[in-house]
mmCIF file of C-alpha atoms in Angstrom:
data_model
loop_
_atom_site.group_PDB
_atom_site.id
_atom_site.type_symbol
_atom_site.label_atom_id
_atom_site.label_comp_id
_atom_site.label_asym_id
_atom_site.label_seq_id
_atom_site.Cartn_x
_atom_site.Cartn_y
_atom_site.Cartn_z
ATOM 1 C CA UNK A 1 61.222 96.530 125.857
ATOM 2 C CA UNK A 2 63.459 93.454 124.085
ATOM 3 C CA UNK A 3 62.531 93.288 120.525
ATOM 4 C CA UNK A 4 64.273 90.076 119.818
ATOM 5 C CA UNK A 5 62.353 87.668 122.422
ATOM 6 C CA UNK A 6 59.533 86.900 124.291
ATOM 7 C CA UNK A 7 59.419 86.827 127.674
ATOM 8 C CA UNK A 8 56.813 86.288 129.622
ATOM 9 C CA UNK A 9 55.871 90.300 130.316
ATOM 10 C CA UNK A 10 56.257 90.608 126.380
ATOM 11 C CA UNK A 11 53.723 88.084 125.625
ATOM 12 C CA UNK A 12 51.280 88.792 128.344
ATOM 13 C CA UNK A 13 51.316 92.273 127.050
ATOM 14 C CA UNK A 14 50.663 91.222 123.068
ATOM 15 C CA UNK A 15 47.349 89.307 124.819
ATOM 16 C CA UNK A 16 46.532 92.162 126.793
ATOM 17 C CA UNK A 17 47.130 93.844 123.271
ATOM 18 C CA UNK A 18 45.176 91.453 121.409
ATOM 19 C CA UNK A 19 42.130 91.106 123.934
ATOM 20 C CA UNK A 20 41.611 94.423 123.557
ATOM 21 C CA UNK A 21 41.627 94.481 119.880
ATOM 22 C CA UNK A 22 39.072 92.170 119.752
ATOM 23 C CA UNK A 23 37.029 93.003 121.933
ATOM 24 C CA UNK A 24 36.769 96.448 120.615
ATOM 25 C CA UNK A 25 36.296 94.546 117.137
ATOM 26 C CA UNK A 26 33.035 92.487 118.691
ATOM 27 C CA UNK A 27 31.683 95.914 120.091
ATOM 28 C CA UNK A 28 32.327 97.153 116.495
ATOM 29 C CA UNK A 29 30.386 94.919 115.033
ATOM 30 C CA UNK A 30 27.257 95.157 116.939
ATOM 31 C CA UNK A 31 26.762 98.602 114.974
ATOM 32 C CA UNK A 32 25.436 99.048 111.704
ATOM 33 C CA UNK A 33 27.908 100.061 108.653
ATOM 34 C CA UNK A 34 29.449 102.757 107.839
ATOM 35 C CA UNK A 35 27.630 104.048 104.372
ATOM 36 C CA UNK A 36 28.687 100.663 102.676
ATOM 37 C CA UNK A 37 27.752 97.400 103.416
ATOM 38 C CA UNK A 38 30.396 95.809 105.591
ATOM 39 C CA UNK A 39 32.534 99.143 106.363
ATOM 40 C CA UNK A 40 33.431 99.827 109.845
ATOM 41 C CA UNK A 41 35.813 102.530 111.575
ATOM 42 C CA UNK A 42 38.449 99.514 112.436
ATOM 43 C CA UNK A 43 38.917 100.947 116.140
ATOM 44 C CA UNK A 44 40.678 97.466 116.629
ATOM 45 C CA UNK A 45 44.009 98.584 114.712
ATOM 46 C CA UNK A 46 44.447 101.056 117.465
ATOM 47 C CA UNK A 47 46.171 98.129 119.803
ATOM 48 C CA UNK A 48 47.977 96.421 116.593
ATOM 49 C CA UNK A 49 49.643 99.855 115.674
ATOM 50 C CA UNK A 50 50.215 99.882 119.785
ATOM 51 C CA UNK A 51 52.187 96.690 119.292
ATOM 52 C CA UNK A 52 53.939 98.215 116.107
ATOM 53 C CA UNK A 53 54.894 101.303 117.859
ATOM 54 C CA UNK A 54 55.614 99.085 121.188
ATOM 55 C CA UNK A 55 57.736 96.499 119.819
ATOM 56 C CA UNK A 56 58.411 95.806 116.103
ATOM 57 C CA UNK A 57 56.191 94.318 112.794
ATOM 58 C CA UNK A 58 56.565 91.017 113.934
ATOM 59 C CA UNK A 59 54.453 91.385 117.445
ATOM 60 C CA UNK A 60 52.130 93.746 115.989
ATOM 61 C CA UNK A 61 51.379 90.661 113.097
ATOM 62 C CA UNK A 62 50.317 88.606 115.865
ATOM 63 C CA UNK A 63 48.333 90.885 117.396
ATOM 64 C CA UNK A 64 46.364 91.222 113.766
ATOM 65 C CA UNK A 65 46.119 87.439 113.200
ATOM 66 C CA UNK A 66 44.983 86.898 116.849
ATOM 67 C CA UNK A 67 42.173 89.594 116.591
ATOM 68 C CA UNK A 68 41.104 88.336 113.135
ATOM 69 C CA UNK A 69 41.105 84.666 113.528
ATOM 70 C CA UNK A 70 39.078 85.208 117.098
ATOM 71 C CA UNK A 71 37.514 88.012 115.649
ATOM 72 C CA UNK A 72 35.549 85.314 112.936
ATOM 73 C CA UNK A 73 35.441 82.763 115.019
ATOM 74 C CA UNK A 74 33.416 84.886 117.990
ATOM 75 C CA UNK A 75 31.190 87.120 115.488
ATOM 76 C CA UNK A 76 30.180 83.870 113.910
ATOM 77 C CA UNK A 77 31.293 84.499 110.596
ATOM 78 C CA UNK A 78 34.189 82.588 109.799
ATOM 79 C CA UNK A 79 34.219 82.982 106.553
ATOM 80 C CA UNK A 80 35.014 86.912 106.365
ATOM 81 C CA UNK A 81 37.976 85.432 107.517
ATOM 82 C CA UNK A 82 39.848 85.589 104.318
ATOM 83 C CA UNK A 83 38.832 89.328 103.662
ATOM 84 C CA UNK A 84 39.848 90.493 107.420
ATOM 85 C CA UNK A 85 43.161 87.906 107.593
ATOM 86 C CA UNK A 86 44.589 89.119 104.083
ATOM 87 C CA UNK A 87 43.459 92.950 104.616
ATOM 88 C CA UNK A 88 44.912 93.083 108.454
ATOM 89 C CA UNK A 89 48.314 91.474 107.135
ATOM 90 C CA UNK A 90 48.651 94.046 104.173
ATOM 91 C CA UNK A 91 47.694 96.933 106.120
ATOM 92 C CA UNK A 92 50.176 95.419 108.804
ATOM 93 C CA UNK A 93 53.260 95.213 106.097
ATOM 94 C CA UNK A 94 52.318 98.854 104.801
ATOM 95 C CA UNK A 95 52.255 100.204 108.601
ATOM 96 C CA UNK A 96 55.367 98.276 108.944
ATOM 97 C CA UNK A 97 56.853 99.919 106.315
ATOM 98 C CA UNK A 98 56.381 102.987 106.584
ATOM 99 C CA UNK A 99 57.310 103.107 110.502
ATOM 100 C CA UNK A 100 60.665 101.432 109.425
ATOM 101 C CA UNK A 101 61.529 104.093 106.322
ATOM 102 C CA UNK A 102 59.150 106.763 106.525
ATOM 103 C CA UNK A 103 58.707 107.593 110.180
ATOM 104 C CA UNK A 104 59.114 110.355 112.017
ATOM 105 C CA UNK A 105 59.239 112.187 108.614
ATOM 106 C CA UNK A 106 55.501 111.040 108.305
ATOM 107 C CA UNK A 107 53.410 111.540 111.312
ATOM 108 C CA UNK A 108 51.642 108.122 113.138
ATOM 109 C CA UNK A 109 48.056 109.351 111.436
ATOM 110 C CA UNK A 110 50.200 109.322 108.087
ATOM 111 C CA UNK A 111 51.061 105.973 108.797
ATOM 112 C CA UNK A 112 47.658 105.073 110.171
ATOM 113 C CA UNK A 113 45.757 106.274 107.196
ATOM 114 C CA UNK A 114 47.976 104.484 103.960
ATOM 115 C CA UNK A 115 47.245 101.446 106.345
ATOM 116 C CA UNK A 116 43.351 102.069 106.215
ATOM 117 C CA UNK A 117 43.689 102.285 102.576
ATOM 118 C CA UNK A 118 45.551 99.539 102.139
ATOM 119 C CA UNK A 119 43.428 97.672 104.007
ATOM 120 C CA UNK A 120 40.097 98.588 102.542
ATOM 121 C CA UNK A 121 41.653 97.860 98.701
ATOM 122 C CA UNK A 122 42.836 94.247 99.386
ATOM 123 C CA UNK A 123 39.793 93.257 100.643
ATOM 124 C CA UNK A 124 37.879 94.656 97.580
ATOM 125 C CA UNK A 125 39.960 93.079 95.401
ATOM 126 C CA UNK A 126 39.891 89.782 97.344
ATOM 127 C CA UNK A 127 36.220 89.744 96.936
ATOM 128 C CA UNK A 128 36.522 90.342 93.565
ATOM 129 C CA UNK A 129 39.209 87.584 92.895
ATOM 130 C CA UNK A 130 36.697 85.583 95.071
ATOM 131 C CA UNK A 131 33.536 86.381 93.403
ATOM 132 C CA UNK A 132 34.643 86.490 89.572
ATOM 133 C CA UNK A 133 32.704 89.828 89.618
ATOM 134 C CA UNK A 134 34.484 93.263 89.613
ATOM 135 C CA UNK A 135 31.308 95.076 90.075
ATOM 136 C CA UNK A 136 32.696 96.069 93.635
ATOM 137 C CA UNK A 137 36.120 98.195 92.061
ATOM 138 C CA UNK A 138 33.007 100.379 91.384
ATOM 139 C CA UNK A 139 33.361 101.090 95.422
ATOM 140 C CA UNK A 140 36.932 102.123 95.433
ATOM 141 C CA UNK A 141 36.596 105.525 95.460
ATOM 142 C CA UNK A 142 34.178 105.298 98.622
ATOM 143 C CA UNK A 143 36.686 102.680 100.303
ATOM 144 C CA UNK A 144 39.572 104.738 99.789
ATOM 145 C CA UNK A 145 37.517 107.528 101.459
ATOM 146 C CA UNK A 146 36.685 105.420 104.307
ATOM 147 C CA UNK A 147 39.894 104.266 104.827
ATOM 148 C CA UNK A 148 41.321 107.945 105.238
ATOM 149 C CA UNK A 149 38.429 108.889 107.410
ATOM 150 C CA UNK A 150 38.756 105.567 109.910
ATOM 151 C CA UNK A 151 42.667 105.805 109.423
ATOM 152 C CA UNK A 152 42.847 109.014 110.364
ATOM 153 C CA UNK A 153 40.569 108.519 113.384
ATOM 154 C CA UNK A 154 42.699 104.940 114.705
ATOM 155 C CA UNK A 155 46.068 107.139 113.995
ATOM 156 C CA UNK A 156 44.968 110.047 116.197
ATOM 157 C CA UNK A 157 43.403 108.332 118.940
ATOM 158 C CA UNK A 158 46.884 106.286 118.931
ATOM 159 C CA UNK A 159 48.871 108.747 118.906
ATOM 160 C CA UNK A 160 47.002 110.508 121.719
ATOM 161 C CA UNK A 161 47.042 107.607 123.939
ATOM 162 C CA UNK A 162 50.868 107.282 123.530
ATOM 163 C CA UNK A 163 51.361 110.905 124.072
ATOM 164 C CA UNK A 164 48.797 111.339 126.944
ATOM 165 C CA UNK A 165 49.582 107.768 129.286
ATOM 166 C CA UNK A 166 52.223 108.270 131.613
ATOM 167 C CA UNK A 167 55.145 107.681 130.263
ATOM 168 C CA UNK A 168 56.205 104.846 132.964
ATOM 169 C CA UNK A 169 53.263 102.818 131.748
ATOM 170 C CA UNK A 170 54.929 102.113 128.432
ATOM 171 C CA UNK A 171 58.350 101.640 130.539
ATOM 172 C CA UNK A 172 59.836 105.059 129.064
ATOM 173 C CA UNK A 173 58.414 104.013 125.379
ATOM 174 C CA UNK A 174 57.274 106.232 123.269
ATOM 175 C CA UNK A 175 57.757 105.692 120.117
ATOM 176 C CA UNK A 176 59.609 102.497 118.336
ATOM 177 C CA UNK A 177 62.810 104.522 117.436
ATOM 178 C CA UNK A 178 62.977 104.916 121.476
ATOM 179 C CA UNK A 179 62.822 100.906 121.425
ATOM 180 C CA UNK A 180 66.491 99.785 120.846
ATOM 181 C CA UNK A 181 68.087 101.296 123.980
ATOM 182 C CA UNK A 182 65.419 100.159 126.446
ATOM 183 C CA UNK A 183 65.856 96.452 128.096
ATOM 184 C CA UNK A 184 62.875 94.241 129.830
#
């Protein structure tokens, strides 16, 4: 698959992508919390590390800004928007970079899991920039522990899908280092 433009298969994949993601995120959401108020196992990431592995950071960004933005807007709480926006695009940049310097030396979960983390600690401390209070760094330990836990959960079931779908339905793509030699 072309990393450099979007055709029309590329971008009806990144909805398919994307639809996914939030839908998954809407299911998600109809559950209660995991232990703390507000934490859930992020299932949704699953189709934006998809896009990472699939294509490159700048697909799988859309893919995160697509499901968040939609994401608010359908669960009716459009102003967790700023938490979920700035926490999918850091955990985005830190997938990113690892699959661009780190990977295959670190393993998709690897990757999955300093995402999770990332993720869960910039939206803590965007709620406290936001509130003025930093009562909540008191729940970093227990984010940073749900963020391995879900991380490590999104990375294997990822990593399973892309090991266990037959290989033509990813058009001989496995993973992103695979990416540069294949054409649309």
């Amino acid at each position: 698959m072309s990393k450099g433009r979007f055709t029309a298969k590329k971008i009806a994949v990144l909805a398919l992508l994307s639809g996914l993601a939030l839908v998954t995120f809407i299911i998600e959401n109809l559950f209660p919390s995991m232990l703390i108020p507000g934490a859930r196992p992020g299932l949704a990431n699953i189709f934006s590390l998809a896009a990472l592995i699939m294509y490159s950071p700048v697909e799988a960004f859309i893919v995160v800004a697509v499901r968040t933005v939609l994401g608010s807007v359908f669960a009716g709480n459009v102003s967790a928007l700023l938490y979920s926006f700035t926490g999918g695009m850091v955990s985005m940049a830190v997938a990113s970079l690892l699959m661009y310097t780190a990977h295959p030396k670190i393993s998709v979960m690897a990757v999955s899991v300093a995402s999770a983390v990332a993720h869960n600690i910039t939206q803590n401390i965007v709620f406290v920039f936001l509130s003025g209070s930093t009562l909540m760094l008191g729940y970093m330990p227990y984010l940073i522990l749900l963020g391995i836990l879900s991380g490590a959960v999104v990375g294997g079931v990822t990593t399973l899908v892309f090991r266990g779908v037959p290989i033509n339905i990813f058009e001989k793509v496995i993973w992103r280092k695979e990416i540069n030699s294949t054409n649309d």
